[in-house]
Amino acid sequence: QVQLVESGGGLVQAGGSLRLSCVASGSIRRIGTMGWYRQAPGKQRELVATITDERDTAYADFVKGRFTISRDNAKNTVYLQMASLLPEDTAVYFCYARLLTAMIVWDDYWGQGTQVTVSS
């Protein structure tokens, strides 16, 4: 069974920083692109950032210059360093990974989400 488990969310004041982590575990043969999405109340889930297995990164315009995505392949972990947080960054943040499992099938996996709340 494959799992993605996020951690690092919480409550922070505007202008502050948080670091999210997401660990992939289970019968994984290879990890492709990993990323972070977020969903605010009443809104659709939106892309925040992605990183390929060759560490090519892409960011949503609203986080460019403030958030940094990185990964540690040895630990099956993706990180999201968030700085200069704004109240509008308040959302549930979901980890995403495209994984090649022991069944030799590529598929998309999601974490359960971690709440980030930014107070003004």
PDB file of C-alpha atoms in Angstrom:
ATOM      1  CA  GLN A   1       0.000   0.000   0.000  1.00  0.00           C
ATOM      2  CA  VAL A   2       1.332   3.413  -0.968  1.00  0.00           C
ATOM      3  CA  GLN A   3       0.901   6.428   1.273  1.00  0.00           C
ATOM      4  CA  LEU A   4       1.766  10.098   1.156  1.00  0.00           C
ATOM      5  CA  VAL A   5       1.880  11.738   4.573  1.00  0.00           C
ATOM      6  CA  GLU A   6       2.195  15.498   4.977  1.00  0.00           C
ATOM      7  CA  SER A   7       3.402  17.406   8.011  1.00  0.00           C
ATOM      8  CA  GLY A   8       4.398  20.924   8.969  1.00  0.00           C
ATOM      9  CA  GLY A   9       1.151  22.828   8.671  1.00  0.00           C
ATOM     10  CA  GLY A  10      -0.097  25.154  11.365  1.00  0.00           C
ATOM     11  CA  LEU A  11      -0.994  28.691  12.340  1.00  0.00           C
ATOM     12  CA  VAL A  12       1.372  31.525  11.487  1.00  0.00           C
ATOM     13  CA  GLN A  13       1.169  35.302  11.347  1.00  0.00           C
ATOM     14  CA  ALA A  14       1.268  37.150   8.057  1.00  0.00           C
ATOM     15  CA  GLY A  15       4.852  37.573   6.927  1.00  0.00           C
ATOM     16  CA  GLY A  16       5.918  34.391   8.658  1.00  0.00           C
ATOM     17  CA  SER A  17       7.272  31.118   7.309  1.00  0.00           C
ATOM     18  CA  LEU A  18       6.387  27.434   7.363  1.00  0.00           C
ATOM     19  CA  ARG A  19       7.962  24.327   5.902  1.00  0.00           C
ATOM     20  CA  LEU A  20       5.763  21.492   4.712  1.00  0.00           C
ATOM     21  CA  SER A  21       7.063  17.963   4.265  1.00  0.00           C
ATOM     22  CA  CYS A  22       5.571  14.957   2.522  1.00  0.00           C
ATOM     23  CA  VAL A  23       6.931  11.434   2.722  1.00  0.00           C
ATOM     24  CA  ALA A  24       5.984   8.709   0.280  1.00  0.00           C
ATOM     25  CA  SER A  25       6.046   5.157   1.619  1.00  0.00           C
ATOM     26  CA  GLY A  26       5.023   1.674   0.581  1.00  0.00           C
ATOM     27  CA  SER A  27       5.729  -0.486  -2.444  1.00  0.00           C
ATOM     28  CA  ILE A  28       7.344   2.219  -4.582  1.00  0.00           C
ATOM     29  CA  ARG A  29       9.714   1.419  -7.391  1.00  0.00           C
ATOM     30  CA  ARG A  30      10.217   4.952  -8.662  1.00  0.00           C
ATOM     31  CA  ILE A  31       8.940   8.469  -7.988  1.00  0.00           C
ATOM     32  CA  GLY A  32       8.255  10.859 -10.832  1.00  0.00           C
ATOM     33  CA  THR A  33       6.921  14.352 -10.485  1.00  0.00           C
ATOM     34  CA  MET A  34       5.972  15.503  -7.000  1.00  0.00           C
ATOM     35  CA  GLY A  35       4.109  18.613  -6.051  1.00  0.00           C
ATOM     36  CA  TRP A  36       1.880  20.623  -3.804  1.00  0.00           C
ATOM     37  CA  TYR A  37      -1.682  21.770  -4.360  1.00  0.00           C
ATOM     38  CA  ARG A  38      -3.954  23.738  -2.079  1.00  0.00           C
ATOM     39  CA  GLN A  39      -7.644  24.201  -1.535  1.00  0.00           C
ATOM     40  CA  ALA A  40      -9.193  27.109   0.305  1.00  0.00           C
ATOM     41  CA  PRO A  41     -12.768  26.959   1.654  1.00  0.00           C
ATOM     42  CA  GLY A  42     -15.271  27.335  -1.152  1.00  0.00           C
ATOM     43  CA  LYS A  43     -12.590  27.224  -3.837  1.00  0.00           C
ATOM     44  CA  GLN A  44     -11.259  24.602  -6.200  1.00  0.00           C
ATOM     45  CA  ARG A  45      -7.978  22.827  -5.597  1.00  0.00           C
ATOM     46  CA  GLU A  46      -5.152  24.697  -7.306  1.00  0.00           C
ATOM     47  CA  LEU A  47      -1.573  23.953  -8.209  1.00  0.00           C
ATOM     48  CA  VAL A  48       1.085  25.547  -6.022  1.00  0.00           C
ATOM     49  CA  ALA A  49       4.360  24.014  -7.228  1.00  0.00           C
ATOM     50  CA  THR A  50       5.791  20.905  -8.852  1.00  0.00           C
ATOM     51  CA  ILE A  51       9.224  19.326  -9.110  1.00  0.00           C
ATOM     52  CA  THR A  52      10.252  16.588 -11.522  1.00  0.00           C
ATOM     53  CA  ASP A  53      12.570  13.699 -10.772  1.00  0.00           C
ATOM     54  CA  GLU A  54      15.286  15.779 -12.456  1.00  0.00           C
ATOM     55  CA  ARG A  55      14.443  18.657 -10.098  1.00  0.00           C
ATOM     56  CA  ASP A  56      12.906  20.920 -12.705  1.00  0.00           C
ATOM     57  CA  THR A  57      10.480  23.161 -10.848  1.00  0.00           C
ATOM     58  CA  ALA A  58       7.358  25.101 -11.711  1.00  0.00           C
ATOM     59  CA  TYR A  59       5.372  27.533  -9.593  1.00  0.00           C
ATOM     60  CA  ALA A  60       1.993  29.198  -9.640  1.00  0.00           C
ATOM     61  CA  ASP A  61       2.343  32.931 -10.215  1.00  0.00           C
ATOM     62  CA  PHE A  62       0.873  33.724  -6.807  1.00  0.00           C
ATOM     63  CA  VAL A  63       3.757  32.004  -4.959  1.00  0.00           C
ATOM     64  CA  LYS A  64       6.718  32.860  -7.170  1.00  0.00           C
ATOM     65  CA  GLY A  65       9.506  34.388  -5.129  1.00  0.00           C
ATOM     66  CA  ARG A  66       7.896  33.340  -1.838  1.00  0.00           C
ATOM     67  CA  PHE A  67       7.696  29.527  -1.920  1.00  0.00           C
ATOM     68  CA  THR A  68      10.411  27.010  -2.772  1.00  0.00           C
ATOM     69  CA  ILE A  69       9.814  23.350  -3.609  1.00  0.00           C
ATOM     70  CA  SER A  70      12.552  20.762  -3.187  1.00  0.00           C
ATOM     71  CA  ARG A  71      12.904  17.005  -2.857  1.00  0.00           C
ATOM     72  CA  ASP A  72      15.149  14.413  -1.283  1.00  0.00           C
ATOM     73  CA  ASN A  73      14.970  11.290  -3.408  1.00  0.00           C
ATOM     74  CA  ALA A  74      16.854   9.207  -0.850  1.00  0.00           C
ATOM     75  CA  LYS A  75      14.089   9.948   1.654  1.00  0.00           C
ATOM     76  CA  ASN A  76      11.149   9.845  -0.803  1.00  0.00           C
ATOM     77  CA  THR A  77      10.303  13.302   0.487  1.00  0.00           C
ATOM     78  CA  VAL A  78       9.146  16.560  -1.052  1.00  0.00           C
ATOM     79  CA  TYR A  79       9.269  19.878   0.783  1.00  0.00           C
ATOM     80  CA  LEU A  80       7.569  23.228   0.408  1.00  0.00           C
ATOM     81  CA  GLN A  81       9.332  26.126   2.078  1.00  0.00           C
ATOM     82  CA  MET A  82       6.843  28.973   2.409  1.00  0.00           C
ATOM     83  CA  ALA A  83       7.941  32.498   3.267  1.00  0.00           C
ATOM     84  CA  SER A  84       6.276  35.919   3.356  1.00  0.00           C
ATOM     85  CA  LEU A  85       2.968  34.188   3.977  1.00  0.00           C
ATOM     86  CA  LEU A  86      -0.238  36.075   3.308  1.00  0.00           C
ATOM     87  CA  PRO A  87      -3.726  35.533   4.750  1.00  0.00           C
ATOM     88  CA  GLU A  88      -4.822  34.431   1.269  1.00  0.00           C
ATOM     89  CA  ASP A  89      -2.371  31.522   1.518  1.00  0.00           C
ATOM     90  CA  THR A  90      -4.707  29.984   4.095  1.00  0.00           C
ATOM     91  CA  ALA A  91      -5.779  26.597   2.755  1.00  0.00           C
ATOM     92  CA  VAL A  92      -5.406  22.871   3.088  1.00  0.00           C
ATOM     93  CA  TYR A  93      -2.203  21.904   1.334  1.00  0.00           C
ATOM     94  CA  PHE A  94      -2.079  18.539  -0.411  1.00  0.00           C
ATOM     95  CA  CYS A  95       0.974  16.608  -1.465  1.00  0.00           C
ATOM     96  CA  TYR A  96       0.959  14.911  -4.867  1.00  0.00           C
ATOM     97  CA  ALA A  97       3.243  12.307  -6.404  1.00  0.00           C
ATOM     98  CA  ARG A  98       3.310  10.259  -9.570  1.00  0.00           C
ATOM     99  CA  LEU A  99       4.588   6.867  -8.531  1.00  0.00           C
ATOM    100  CA  LEU A 100       5.662   3.645 -10.176  1.00  0.00           C
ATOM    101  CA  THR A 101       4.481   0.973  -7.782  1.00  0.00           C
ATOM    102  CA  ALA A 102       5.507  -2.642  -7.312  1.00  0.00           C
ATOM    103  CA  MET A 103       2.672  -3.527  -9.699  1.00  0.00           C
ATOM    104  CA  ILE A 104       4.692  -1.775 -12.448  1.00  0.00           C
ATOM    105  CA  VAL A 105       1.974   0.823 -12.927  1.00  0.00           C
ATOM    106  CA  TRP A 106       2.395   4.589 -12.897  1.00  0.00           C
ATOM    107  CA  ASP A 107      -0.359   6.291 -10.958  1.00  0.00           C
ATOM    108  CA  ASP A 108      -1.159   9.511  -9.143  1.00  0.00           C
ATOM    109  CA  TYR A 109      -1.263   9.638  -5.356  1.00  0.00           C
ATOM    110  CA  TRP A 110      -2.397  12.271  -2.887  1.00  0.00           C
ATOM    111  CA  GLY A 111      -1.795  12.956   0.752  1.00  0.00           C
ATOM    112  CA  GLN A 112      -4.556  13.635   3.243  1.00  0.00           C
ATOM    113  CA  GLY A 113      -3.766  17.339   3.440  1.00  0.00           C
ATOM    114  CA  THR A 114      -2.337  19.648   6.074  1.00  0.00           C
ATOM    115  CA  GLN A 115      -3.961  22.887   7.201  1.00  0.00           C
ATOM    116  CA  VAL A 116      -2.073  26.144   6.842  1.00  0.00           C
ATOM    117  CA  THR A 117      -3.670  29.185   8.451  1.00  0.00           C
ATOM    118  CA  VAL A 118      -2.167  32.648   8.098  1.00  0.00           C
ATOM    119  CA  SER A 119      -3.515  35.310  10.446  1.00  0.00           C
ATOM    120  CA  SER A 120      -3.479  38.994   9.581  1.00  0.00           C
TER     121      SER A 120
END
